[in-house]
CSV table of C-alpha atoms and ligand atoms in Angstrom, one decimal:
chain,number,residue,atom,x,y,z
A,250,UNK,CA,52.9,-14.4,4.2
A,251,UNK,CA,51.8,-17.7,4.0
A,252,UNK,CA,50.0,-17.4,8.0
A,253,UNK,CA,48.6,-13.9,6.3
A,254,UNK,CA,46.9,-15.1,2.6
A,255,UNK,CA,45.4,-18.3,5.2
A,256,UNK,CA,44.1,-15.7,7.9
A,257,UNK,CA,42.5,-13.6,5.0
A,258,UNK,CA,41.1,-17.0,3.1
A,259,UNK,CA,39.7,-18.2,7.1
A,260,UNK,CA,37.6,-14.7,7.1
A,261,UNK,CA,36.2,-14.6,3.7
A,262,UNK,CA,35.3,-18.3,4.5
A,263,UNK,CA,33.3,-17.0,7.5
A,264,UNK,CA,31.6,-14.1,5.5
A,265,UNK,CA,30.5,-16.6,3.0
A,266,UNK,CA,28.8,-19.0,5.1
A,267,UNK,CA,27.9,-16.4,7.5
A,268,UNK,CA,26.1,-14.8,4.2
A,269,UNK,CA,24.5,-18.1,3.1
A,270,UNK,CA,23.2,-18.4,6.5
A,271,UNK,CA,21.9,-14.9,6.9
A,272,UNK,CA,20.5,-15.7,3.0
A,273,UNK,CA,18.9,-19.4,4.2
A,274,UNK,CA,17.5,-17.8,7.5
A,275,UNK,CA,16.2,-15.0,5.1
A,276,UNK,CA,14.8,-17.4,2.6
A,277,UNK,CA,13.3,-19.7,5.0
A,278,UNK,CA,11.5,-16.9,6.8
A,279,UNK,CA,10.1,-15.7,3.6
A,280,UNK,CA,9.3,-19.3,1.8
A,281,UNK,CA,7.3,-20.0,5.3
A,282,UNK,CA,5.2,-16.9,5.1
A,283,UNK,CA,4.5,-17.5,1.0
A,284,UNK,CA,4.1,-21.6,1.5
A,285,UNK,CA,1.0,-22.3,2.3
A,286,UNK,CA,-1.4,-22.8,-0.4
A,287,UNK,CA,-5.3,-23.4,-0.2
A,288,UNK,CA,-5.4,-26.4,-3.1
A,289,UNK,CA,-9.1,-26.6,-4.3
A,290,UNK,CA,-10.7,-29.3,-6.5
A,291,UNK,CA,-13.2,-27.7,-7.8
A,292,UNK,CA,-16.7,-27.9,-9.4
A,293,UNK,CA,-18.9,-29.3,-6.2
A,294,UNK,CA,-22.1,-28.0,-5.3
A,295,UNK,CA,-22.1,-26.5,-2.3
A,296,UNK,CA,-24.6,-27.6,0.5
A,297,UNK,CA,-25.5,-27.6,4.0
A,298,UNK,CA,-25.9,-24.5,6.7
A,299,UNK,CA,-22.8,-22.9,7.9
A,300,UNK,CA,-22.1,-20.9,10.7
A,301,UNK,CA,-20.9,-17.1,10.5
A,302,UNK,CA,-18.4,-16.0,13.2
A,303,UNK,CA,-18.3,-12.3,14.4
A,304,UNK,CA,-17.8,-9.3,12.6
A,305,UNK,CA,-13.8,-8.6,11.6
A,306,UNK,CA,-14.1,-5.0,11.6
A,307,UNK,CA,-16.6,-4.5,14.9
A,308,UNK,CA,-13.7,-6.6,16.7
A,309,UNK,CA,-11.0,-4.7,15.2
A,310,UNK,CA,-12.6,-1.8,16.9
A,311,UNK,CA,-14.1,-3.0,19.6
A,312,UNK,CA,-11.1,-5.0,21.2
A,313,UNK,CA,-8.7,-1.7,21.2
A,314,UNK,CA,-11.9,0.2,22.9
A,315,UNK,CA,-12.0,-2.3,26.0
A,316,UNK,CA,-9.2,-0.9,26.8
A,317,UNK,CA,-11.0,2.8,27.9
A,318,UNK,CA,-12.9,0.6,30.8
A,319,UNK,CA,-12.0,1.0,34.3
A,320,UNK,CA,-12.7,-2.6,35.1
A,321,UNK,CA,-12.3,-6.1,32.9
A,322,UNK,CA,-14.5,-6.2,29.6
A,323,UNK,CA,-16.2,-9.8,28.2
A,324,UNK,CA,-16.2,-9.7,24.6
A,325,UNK,CA,-18.0,-12.7,23.0
A,326,UNK,CA,-18.4,-13.9,19.4
A,327,UNK,CA,-15.0,-12.8,18.5
A,328,UNK,CA,-13.5,-14.2,14.9
A,329,UNK,CA,-10.5,-16.2,16.1
A,330,UNK,CA,-8.6,-15.0,12.5
A,331,UNK,CA,-5.3,-13.5,12.5
A,332,UNK,CA,-6.2,-9.8,12.7
A,333,UNK,CA,-7.6,-10.3,16.2
A,334,UNK,CA,-4.5,-12.6,17.3
A,335,UNK,CA,-3.1,-9.2,16.5
A,336,UNK,CA,-5.2,-7.2,18.4
A,337,UNK,CA,-4.8,-9.5,21.5
A,338,UNK,CA,-0.9,-9.6,21.4
A,339,UNK,CA,-0.5,-5.7,21.2
A,340,UNK,CA,-2.9,-5.3,24.6
A,341,UNK,CA,-0.9,-8.0,26.1
A,342,UNK,CA,2.4,-6.2,25.1
A,343,UNK,CA,1.0,-3.2,26.6
A,344,UNK,CA,0.1,-4.9,29.9
A,345,UNK,CA,-3.3,-5.9,29.5
A,346,UNK,CA,-4.6,-9.2,31.1
A,347,UNK,CA,-6.5,-11.4,28.0
A,348,UNK,CA,-8.1,-14.6,28.8
A,349,UNK,CA,-9.5,-16.8,26.7
A,350,UNK,CA,-12.8,-18.0,28.2
A,351,UNK,CA,-14.2,-20.1,25.3
A,352,UNK,CA,-13.2,-20.7,22.0
A,353,UNK,CA,-15.1,-17.1,20.8
A,354,UNK,CA,-15.2,-15.1,24.4
A,355,UNK,CA,-12.0,-13.2,25.9
A,356,UNK,CA,-12.1,-11.7,29.1
A,357,UNK,CA,-9.4,-8.4,29.0
A,358,UNK,CA,-8.7,-6.9,32.1
A,359,UNK,CA,-7.1,-3.4,31.0
A,360,UNK,CA,-6.4,-2.0,34.3
A,361,UNK,CA,-2.3,-3.0,34.6
A,362,UNK,CA,-1.7,-0.6,31.4
A,363,UNK,CA,0.3,1.7,31.6
A,364,UNK,CA,2.1,1.9,28.0
A,365,UNK,CA,0.5,4.5,25.3
A,366,UNK,CA,3.0,2.9,22.8
A,367,UNK,CA,2.1,0.3,20.6
A,368,UNK,CA,4.8,-2.0,18.7
A,369,UNK,CA,5.4,-1.1,15.4
A,370,UNK,CA,5.7,-4.0,13.9
A,371,UNK,CA,2.9,-5.2,15.0
A,372,UNK,CA,0.9,-1.8,14.4
A,373,UNK,CA,2.1,-1.8,11.1
A,374,UNK,CA,0.8,-5.4,10.1
A,375,UNK,CA,-2.9,-4.8,10.3
A,376,UNK,CA,-5.3,-1.4,9.2
A,377,UNK,CA,-7.4,-1.3,12.3
A,378,UNK,CA,-4.3,-0.4,14.4
A,379,UNK,CA,-4.7,2.9,13.9
A,380,UNK,CA,-7.8,2.6,16.6
A,381,UNK,CA,-5.3,2.5,19.0
A,382,UNK,CA,-4.4,6.3,18.5
A,383,UNK,CA,-7.9,7.0,19.6
A,384,UNK,CA,-8.5,5.3,22.3
A,385,UNK,CA,-4.7,5.8,23.6
A,386,UNK,CA,-5.3,9.3,22.9
A,387,UNK,CA,-8.6,9.1,24.8
A,388,UNK,CA,-6.9,7.0,27.7
A,389,UNK,CA,-3.8,8.8,28.6
A,390,UNK,CA,-3.8,12.1,26.7
A,391,UNK,CA,-1.2,10.5,24.5
A,392,UNK,CA,-0.2,7.6,21.3
A,393,UNK,CA,2.5,6.8,19.7
A,394,UNK,CA,1.6,4.5,16.7
A,395,UNK,CA,3.1,3.1,13.6
A,396,UNK,CA,1.2,4.0,10.7
A,397,UNK,CA,-1.1,1.2,9.3
A,398,UNK,CA,-0.5,-1.8,7.3
A,399,UNK,CA,-3.8,-3.9,5.7
A,400,UNK,CA,-4.7,-4.7,2.3
A,401,UNK,CA,-3.3,-2.8,-0.6
A,402,UNK,CA,-6.6,-0.8,-2.2
A,403,UNK,CA,-4.4,2.0,-3.7
A,404,UNK,CA,-4.0,5.2,-2.1
A,405,UNK,CA,-4.9,5.1,2.0
A,406,UNK,CA,-4.3,8.2,4.0
A,407,UNK,CA,-5.4,9.3,7.2
A,408,UNK,CA,-5.9,12.5,6.8
A,409,UNK,CA,-9.4,12.5,8.2
A,410,UNK,CA,-8.3,10.5,11.4
A,411,UNK,CA,-6.0,13.0,12.1
A,412,UNK,CA,-8.3,15.7,11.6
A,413,UNK,CA,-10.8,15.2,13.7
A,414,UNK,CA,-8.1,14.3,17.0
A,415,UNK,CA,-6.6,17.8,16.4
A,416,UNK,CA,-10.2,19.2,16.2
A,417,UNK,CA,-10.4,17.8,19.7
A,418,UNK,CA,-7.1,19.8,21.0
A,419,UNK,CA,-4.2,17.1,19.8
A,420,UNK,CA,-1.0,18.0,18.3
A,421,UNK,CA,1.0,14.8,16.3
A,422,UNK,CA,4.0,15.0,14.4
A,423,UNK,CA,4.6,11.6,12.2
A,424,UNK,CA,8.4,10.7,11.8
A,425,UNK,CA,10.5,7.2,11.1
A,426,UNK,CA,6.9,5.9,10.5
A,427,UNK,CA,5.0,6.6,14.1
A,428,UNK,CA,2.2,8.9,14.5
A,429,UNK,CA,3.2,10.4,17.8
A,430,UNK,CA,0.0,12.6,19.3
A,431,UNK,CA,-0.9,14.4,22.5
A,432,UNK,CA,-3.2,16.4,24.1
A,433,UNK,CA,-3.5,18.4,27.3
A,434,UNK,CA,-6.8,18.2,27.3
A,435,UNK,CA,-9.8,16.4,24.8
A,436,UNK,CA,-12.4,19.0,24.4
A,437,UNK,CA,-15.7,18.1,22.1
A,438,UNK,CA,-16.2,19.7,18.8
A,439,UNK,CA,-18.6,20.0,15.9
A,440,UNK,CA,-16.1,17.7,12.8
A,441,UNK,CA,-17.4,17.6,9.7
A,442,UNK,CA,-15.7,14.5,7.4
A,443,UNK,CA,-14.8,15.4,3.7
A,444,UNK,CA,-15.4,12.0,2.9
A,445,UNK,CA,-17.0,9.2,3.9
A,446,UNK,CA,-14.5,6.9,6.3
A,447,UNK,CA,-15.2,4.0,8.5
A,448,UNK,CA,-11.8,4.5,10.3
A,449,UNK,CA,-11.7,8.4,10.9
A,450,UNK,CA,-15.7,7.9,12.2
A,451,UNK,CA,-14.6,5.2,14.3
A,452,UNK,CA,-11.4,6.8,15.7
A,453,UNK,CA,-13.3,10.1,16.2
A,454,UNK,CA,-15.7,8.2,18.4
A,455,UNK,CA,-13.2,6.7,20.5
A,456,UNK,CA,-11.1,9.6,21.2
A,457,UNK,CA,-14.2,12.0,22.0
A,458,UNK,CA,-15.9,9.1,24.4
A,459,UNK,CA,-14.4,10.7,27.0
A,460,UNK,CA,-13.6,14.6,25.7
A,461,UNK,CA,-15.0,17.9,27.6
A,462,UNK,CA,-18.7,18.1,26.4
A,463,UNK,CA,-20.2,17.8,23.0
A,464,UNK,CA,-18.6,16.2,19.9
A,465,UNK,CA,-20.6,16.0,16.4
A,466,UNK,CA,-19.6,13.7,13.7
A,467,UNK,CA,-21.2,14.9,10.7
A,468,UNK,CA,-21.1,13.1,7.2
A,469,UNK,CA,-20.1,10.1,9.9
A,470,UNK,CA,-20.1,6.4,7.8
A,471,UNK,CA,-23.4,4.2,8.8
A,472,UNK,CA,-21.6,0.8,8.8
A,473,UNK,CA,-22.9,-1.8,10.6
A,474,UNK,CA,-19.7,-2.2,12.8
A,475,UNK,CA,-19.5,1.2,13.7
A,476,UNK,CA,-22.7,1.3,15.0
A,477,UNK,CA,-21.8,-2.1,17.2
A,478,UNK,CA,-18.9,0.0,18.4
A,479,UNK,CA,-21.1,2.7,20.0
A,480,UNK,CA,-23.3,0.4,20.8
A,481,UNK,CA,-20.1,-1.6,22.9
A,482,UNK,CA,-18.9,2.1,24.5
A,483,UNK,CA,-22.5,2.6,25.5
A,484,UNK,CA,-23.1,-0.3,27.4
A,485,UNK,CA,-19.8,0.4,29.0
A,486,UNK,CA,-21.3,3.7,30.4
A,487,UNK,CA,-20.6,6.1,27.0
A,488,UNK,CA,-23.0,8.8,26.1
A,489,UNK,CA,-23.5,8.2,22.2
A,490,UNK,CA,-26.4,8.8,19.3
A,491,UNK,CA,-26.9,8.9,16.3
A,492,UNK,CA,-24.8,5.8,15.3
A,493,UNK,CA,-25.6,4.2,11.8
A,494,UNK,CA,-27.5,7.6,10.9
A,495,UNK,CA,-24.9,10.4,8.9
A,496,UNK,CA,-24.6,12.8,12.3
A,497,UNK,CA,-23.7,11.2,15.5
A,498,UNK,CA,-23.5,13.0,18.8
A,499,UNK,CA,-20.9,12.1,21.6
A,500,UNK,CA,-21.4,13.5,25.0
A,501,UNK,CA,-18.1,12.6,26.8
A,502,UNK,CA,-18.4,10.8,30.0
A,503,UNK,CA,-16.0,11.2,33.1
A,504,UNK,CA,-15.4,7.4,33.5
A,505,UNK,CA,-16.3,3.8,31.8
A,506,UNK,CA,-16.6,0.4,33.2
A,507,UNK,CA,-16.5,-3.1,32.4
A,508,UNK,CA,-19.6,-4.8,30.1
A,509,UNK,CA,-20.9,-7.9,28.4
A,510,UNK,CA,-20.5,-7.4,24.7
A,511,UNK,CA,-21.6,-9.9,21.9
A,512,UNK,CA,-20.0,-9.2,18.6
A,513,UNK,CA,-22.3,-8.8,15.5
A,514,UNK,CA,-22.0,-11.0,12.7
A,515,UNK,CA,-19.9,-10.8,9.8
A,516,UNK,CA,-22.2,-9.3,6.7
A,517,UNK,CA,-19.2,-10.2,4.6
A,518,UNK,CA,-18.2,-13.5,5.8
A,519,UNK,CA,-22.2,-14.2,5.0
A,520,UNK,CA,-21.7,-12.4,2.0
A,521,UNK,CA,-18.9,-14.4,0.6
A,522,UNK,CA,-20.8,-18.2,1.4
A,523,UNK,CA,-24.0,-16.5,-0.5
A,524,UNK,CA,-21.9,-16.0,-3.5
A,525,UNK,CA,-19.8,-18.9,-3.2
A,526,UNK,CA,-23.3,-21.0,-2.4
A,527,UNK,CA,-24.8,-19.5,-5.4
A,528,UNK,CA,-21.7,-19.3,-8.0
A,529,UNK,CA,-21.3,-23.6,-7.1
A,530,UNK,CA,-25.0,-23.8,-7.8
A,531,UNK,CA,-25.5,-25.4,-4.6
A,532,UNK,CA,-27.9,-24.7,-1.5
A,533,UNK,CA,-26.3,-23.0,1.5
A,534,UNK,CA,-27.8,-21.5,4.5
A,535,UNK,CA,-26.1,-19.1,6.3
A,536,UNK,CA,-26.6,-19.1,9.9
A,537,UNK,CA,-26.6,-16.4,13.0
A,538,UNK,CA,-26.8,-13.0,10.8
A,539,UNK,CA,-28.7,-10.1,10.6
A,540,UNK,CA,-30.3,-10.7,7.5
A,541,UNK,CA,-31.0,-6.7,7.1
A,542,UNK,CA,-27.5,-6.1,7.1
A,543,UNK,CA,-27.4,-8.2,3.9
A,544,UNK,CA,-29.9,-6.9,1.9
A,545,UNK,CA,-27.9,-5.6,-0.8
A,546,UNK,CA,-26.6,-8.9,-1.3
A,547,UNK,CA,-29.4,-10.8,-1.3
A,548,UNK,CA,-31.1,-8.3,-3.8
A,549,UNK,CA,-28.3,-8.8,-6.4
A,550,UNK,CA,-28.0,-12.4,-5.9
A,551,UNK,CA,-32.1,-12.7,-6.9
A,552,UNK,CA,-31.4,-10.2,-9.5
A,553,UNK,CA,-28.9,-12.6,-11.5
A,554,UNK,CA,-31.4,-15.6,-10.6
A,555,UNK,CA,-30.8,-17.4,-7.6
A,556,UNK,CA,-33.1,-18.3,-5.1
A,557,UNK,CA,-32.8,-16.3,-1.4
A,558,UNK,CA,-34.7,-17.1,1.3
A,559,UNK,CA,-34.6,-14.8,4.5
A,560,UNK,CA,-35.7,-16.3,7.8
A,561,UNK,CA,-35.3,-14.7,11.0
A,562,UNK,CA,-31.6,-15.3,11.7
A,563,UNK,CA,-30.2,-17.1,8.7
A,564,UNK,CA,-30.5,-17.0,4.8
A,565,UNK,CA,-31.0,-19.9,2.5
A,566,UNK,CA,-29.0,-19.2,-1.0
A,567,UNK,CA,-29.9,-21.7,-3.7
A,568,UNK,CA,-28.0,-21.8,-6.7
A,569,UNK,CA,-29.4,-22.0,-10.2
A,570,UNK,CA,-28.6,-24.6,-13.4
A,571,UNK,CA,-29.2,-22.2,-15.8
A,572,UNK,CA,-26.0,-19.3,-16.5
A,573,UNK,CA,-26.5,-16.1,-14.2
A,574,UNK,CA,-28.0,-12.6,-15.3
A,575,UNK,CA,-25.2,-10.4,-16.1
A,576,UNK,CA,-25.6,-7.1,-13.5
A,577,UNK,CA,-23.6,-3.8,-12.8
A,578,UNK,CA,-22.5,-2.8,-9.5
A,579,UNK,CA,-21.3,0.4,-8.1
A,580,UNK,CA,-19.7,0.2,-4.7
A,581,UNK,CA,-20.5,3.0,-2.3
A,582,UNK,CA,-20.2,3.9,1.9
A,583,UNK,CA,-23.2,1.5,3.8
A,584,UNK,CA,-26.1,1.0,3.1
A,585,UNK,CA,-24.7,1.1,-0.9
A,586,UNK,CA,-23.0,-2.0,-1.9
A,587,UNK,CA,-19.8,-3.1,0.4
A,588,UNK,CA,-16.7,-2.6,-1.4
A,589,UNK,CA,-15.7,-5.7,0.5
A,590,UNK,CA,-18.3,-7.9,-1.5
A,591,UNK,CA,-17.5,-6.5,-5.2
A,592,UNK,CA,-14.5,-9.1,-5.7
A,593,UNK,CA,-16.8,-12.1,-4.8
A,594,UNK,CA,-19.2,-11.3,-6.8
A,595,UNK,CA,-16.8,-9.9,-9.9
A,596,UNK,CA,-15.3,-14.0,-9.5
A,597,UNK,CA,-19.2,-15.0,-9.9
A,598,UNK,CA,-20.1,-13.3,-12.9
A,599,UNK,CA,-17.4,-14.4,-14.8
A,600,UNK,CA,-19.4,-16.9,-15.6
A,601,UNK,CA,-22.8,-15.3,-16.0
A,602,UNK,CA,-24.8,-14.4,-19.4
A,603,UNK,CA,-23.5,-10.8,-21.0
A,604,UNK,CA,-21.5,-8.0,-19.8
A,605,UNK,CA,-21.2,-6.7,-16.5
A,606,UNK,CA,-19.7,-3.5,-14.9
A,607,UNK,CA,-18.5,-2.9,-11.6
A,608,UNK,CA,-17.4,0.3,-10.9
A,609,UNK,CA,-15.5,0.6,-7.8
A,610,UNK,CA,-16.5,3.7,-5.8
A,611,UNK,CA,-14.5,3.4,-2.6
A,612,UNK,CA,-11.0,2.6,-3.3
A,613,UNK,CA,-8.5,3.8,-5.9
A,614,UNK,CA,-7.2,0.0,-6.6
A,615,UNK,CA,-9.5,-2.6,-6.0
A,616,UNK,CA,-9.0,-4.8,-9.1
A,617,UNK,CA,-5.8,-6.9,-8.0
A,618,UNK,CA,-7.8,-10.0,-8.0
A,619,UNK,CA,-8.6,-9.6,-12.4
A,620,UNK,CA,-5.0,-10.8,-13.4
A,621,UNK,CA,-5.3,-13.8,-11.3
A,622,UNK,CA,-9.1,-14.7,-12.6
A,623,UNK,CA,-8.1,-13.9,-16.5
A,624,UNK,CA,-5.7,-17.1,-15.5
A,625,UNK,CA,-8.4,-19.1,-14.8
A,626,UNK,CA,-9.9,-17.7,-18.5
A,627,UNK,CA,-12.0,-15.0,-17.4
A,628,UNK,CA,-12.4,-12.4,-20.0
A,629,UNK,CA,-12.3,-8.5,-17.9
A,630,UNK,CA,-10.9,-5.5,-18.9
A,631,UNK,CA,-9.9,-3.0,-16.3
A,632,UNK,CA,-10.4,1.2,-16.7
A,633,UNK,CA,-9.0,3.0,-13.8
A,634,UNK,CA,-12.0,1.8,-11.4
A,635,UNK,CA,-14.4,0.5,-13.8
A,636,UNK,CA,-14.1,-3.5,-14.7
A,637,UNK,CA,-15.8,-4.8,-17.6
A,638,UNK,CA,-16.7,-8.4,-17.1
A,639,UNK,CA,-17.5,-10.3,-20.8
A,640,UNK,CA,-19.4,-13.7,-19.0
A,641,UNK,CA,-17.7,-16.9,-20.3
A,642,UNK,CA,-18.9,-20.6,-20.0
A,643,UNK,CA,-16.6,-21.7,-18.0
A,644,UNK,CA,-13.2,-21.0,-16.1
A,645,UNK,CA,-9.9,-23.7,-15.6
A,646,UNK,CA,-8.3,-23.9,-12.4
A,647,UNK,CA,-5.2,-22.3,-12.2
A,648,UNK,CA,-2.3,-21.3,-9.9
A,649,UNK,CA,-3.1,-18.3,-8.3
A,650,UNK,CA,-2.2,-16.0,-6.0
A,651,UNK,CA,-4.2,-13.6,-3.5
A,652,UNK,CA,-3.0,-9.9,-3.5
A,653,UNK,CA,-5.5,-8.7,-0.7
A,654,UNK,CA,-8.1,-10.5,1.8
A,655,UNK,CA,-11.2,-10.0,-0.5
A,656,UNK,CA,-9.5,-10.5,-3.7
A,657,UNK,CA,-8.3,-14.1,-2.2
A,658,UNK,CA,-12.0,-14.9,-1.2
A,659,UNK,CA,-13.0,-14.3,-5.2
A,660,UNK,CA,-10.2,-16.8,-6.1
A,661,UNK,CA,-11.6,-19.2,-4.0
A,662,UNK,CA,-14.9,-18.7,-5.1
A,663,UNK,CA,-13.5,-19.1,-8.7
A,664,UNK,CA,-11.8,-22.0,-7.7
A,665,UNK,CA,-15.0,-24.1,-6.1
A,666,UNK,CA,-16.9,-23.4,-8.9
A,667,UNK,CA,-14.8,-24.1,-11.6
A,668,UNK,CA,-13.9,-27.9,-12.8
A,669,UNK,CA,-10.1,-28.1,-12.6
A,670,UNK,CA,-7.2,-27.9,-9.5
A,671,UNK,CA,-6.5,-24.3,-8.5
A,672,UNK,CA,-3.9,-23.5,-6.1
A,673,UNK,CA,-4.4,-20.1,-4.0
A,674,UNK,CA,-1.2,-18.5,-2.9
A,675,UNK,CA,-0.5,-16.1,-0.2
A,676,UNK,CA,-3.4,-17.4,1.5
A,677,UNK,CA,-1.8,-14.8,5.0
A,678,UNK,CA,-4.4,-12.4,3.7
A,679,UNK,CA,-7.7,-14.5,3.5
A,680,UNK,CA,-6.6,-16.0,7.1
A,681,UNK,CA,-6.6,-12.3,8.7
A,682,UNK,CA,-10.6,-12.1,7.6
A,683,UNK,CA,-12.3,-15.5,7.6
A,684,UNK,CA,-12.1,-17.9,10.5
A,685,UNK,CA,-11.8,-21.6,9.3
A,686,UNK,CA,-12.1,-21.4,5.9
A,687,UNK,CA,-11.2,-24.4,5.1
A,688,UNK,CA,-13.1,-26.2,7.9
A,689,UNK,CA,-16.2,-24.5,7.0
A,690,UNK,CA,-16.2,-25.2,2.8
A,691,UNK,CA,-15.2,-28.4,3.7
A,692,UNK,CA,-18.0,-29.0,5.4
A,693,UNK,CA,-20.1,-27.5,3.3
A,694,UNK,CA,-18.8,-30.4,0.6
A,695,UNK,CA,-16.2,-28.7,-1.1
A,696,UNK,CA,-12.3,-30.4,-1.9
A,697,UNK,CA,-9.9,-27.7,-0.4
A,698,UNK,CA,-7.2,-27.8,1.5
A,699,UNK,CA,-4.7,-26.2,3.5
A,700,UNK,CA,-1.0,-27.2,2.1
A,701,UNK,CA,2.5,-26.4,3.3
A,702,UNK,CA,4.8,-26.4,0.7
A,703,UNK,CA,6.4,-29.0,-0.5
A,704,UNK,CA,3.8,-30.9,0.0
A,705,UNK,CA,1.5,-28.7,-2.0
A,706,UNK,CA,4.8,-28.9,-5.2
A,707,UNK,CA,2.8,-32.2,-6.9
A,708,UNK,CA,-0.4,-30.8,-7.4
A,709,UNK,CA,1.2,-27.7,-9.5
A,710,UNK,CA,3.3,-30.7,-11.4
A,711,UNK,CA,0.2,-32.1,-11.8
A,712,UNK,CA,-1.6,-29.3,-13.7
B,159,UD1,C1,-12.7,0.4,6.3
B,159,UD1,C2,-12.5,-1.7,6.6
B,159,UD1,C3,-12.7,-1.9,5.2
B,159,UD1,C4,-13.8,-1.5,4.0
B,159,UD1,C5,-13.7,-0.2,4.1
B,159,UD1,C6,-14.5,0.4,3.6
B,159,UD1,C7,-12.1,-1.6,8.4
B,159,UD1,C8,-10.8,-2.1,9.8
B,159,UD1,N1,-11.9,-2.0,7.0
B,159,UD1,O1,-11.5,0.4,6.5
B,159,UD1,O2,-12.5,-3.6,5.5
B,159,UD1,O3,-13.3,-2.0,2.5
B,159,UD1,O4,-14.0,0.2,5.3
B,159,UD1,O5,-16.3,-0.2,4.1
B,159,UD1,O6,-13.2,-1.3,9.2
B,159,UD1,N2,-9.7,8.0,3.1
B,159,UD1,C9,-9.3,9.3,3.4
B,159,UD1,N3,-8.8,9.8,4.0
B,159,UD1,C10,-9.0,9.2,5.9
B,159,UD1,C11,-9.4,8.0,6.1
B,159,UD1,C12,-10.4,7.4,4.5
B,159,UD1,O7,-9.5,9.9,2.4
B,159,UD1,O8,-8.4,9.7,6.2
B,159,UD1,C13,-10.4,7.3,1.9
B,159,UD1,C14,-9.9,6.1,1.4
B,159,UD1,O9,-8.7,6.3,1.4
B,159,UD1,C15,-10.9,5.2,0.9
B,159,UD1,C16,-12.5,5.7,1.5
B,159,UD1,O10,-12.2,7.0,2.5
B,159,UD1,O11,-11.0,5.6,-0.4
B,159,UD1,C17,-13.2,5.1,2.3
B,159,UD1,O12,-12.0,4.0,3.6
B,159,UD1,P1,-12.3,4.1,5.0
B,159,UD1,O13,-14.0,4.1,5.0
B,159,UD1,O14,-11.9,4.9,6.2
B,159,UD1,O15,-11.9,2.8,5.5
B,159,UD1,P2,-11.4,1.8,6.3
B,159,UD1,O16,-11.7,2.4,7.7
B,159,UD1,O17,-9.6,1.7,5.5
């Protein structure tokens, strides 16, 4: 009996310790994900110039496209951000040879890829992993990729992507979170998108580029990254016309060769620094940009009262010491005001004169930063897809959380333009899309550091 009790006790102790270990490791993992923070001591004017990195949304389409080549490709001006790292890891997992040639240039040799399956967790951790559906389908007539992840901006179906794969002759199933798609032959056809979708337009181009015959995409997205992908594919030998308009014609080719290509500058990163310059009443020049891609930002900044000067490949923004004028913004597909810039503008408008109204015309739920700005003293009410911002004279620093990538950028701007300390958690979202944000802002004179808990904890206590 005693032996039985001792054995039982021993087993219970073992189980208890095992559970503690699991909780500890699990907890640590959770903590490690959460515990990096940006600490901003705000209220300093940004001054100087900042070099803008390559466009995230172009890079995450062009990297998967490179596997269609039958020779190596060299990609320049790649932003070194987490979404690009995941893409490159996926390529390596599938058997590609990926080499960094310098800090923003890689060589991708896809000749040894023989697997049409993208590892589940990798694909799930980002939105743009769905581009592997289009490229792998085009390369192998088969693809197995998990349903995509990415920023939570409300309902984000992929029905338009699947509709065009089907129209090209593919069949698919979705089971256990995986899209399994295959075709005997992809055959060109005419596709009308029910909704303007960047992702579906890009995926359709990727899938159709080697299909038999002509594919015509109608009601296509016109974003600069759609054009950049078409230019890259054409430099590999594709035959794509009309990218940048709402009708894109793709005549399938038999073979795509290697290419040496430089990715366009990131319009959203540039826009974010332009707004940060205005919000901190600073004087910042964004370098290495295409001013045409930034017209919507330039015109809104001028309208609120900032001074904006466009040069060939740079734009200078000088903020005003007086409070800014109120404006209204409605986000729309390109060439409308981009949804990816509305949170940053909203952060700045919290301190403008009067009432600004922001209408979100692309996503269902893009106001997840509002509660966080309220913590800092902003007066914003949200009704469905409309946010009404009543300007206040000042915000105050506070501990806040980034709900998604651009929501995080909005909090950075609010923190920079506000006296006191702002502590931003969940910066993993921000680092998915902004290259070296802390370094770039520090060079402009911001007081911003990245801290890892427990170093960040005294700051919270000091508030
Ligand atoms: C891309 C960008 C994202 C940007 C968005 C809008 C990348 C990697 N991401 O996202 O930064 O905010 O464009 O400019 O380039 N929709 C459907 N069915 C579909 C596809 C989309 O209903 O099959 C809807 C979406 O829910 C959304 C709208 O169409 O309401 C636009 O989405 P889409 O242009 O596809 O955005 P993404 O490609 O996901």
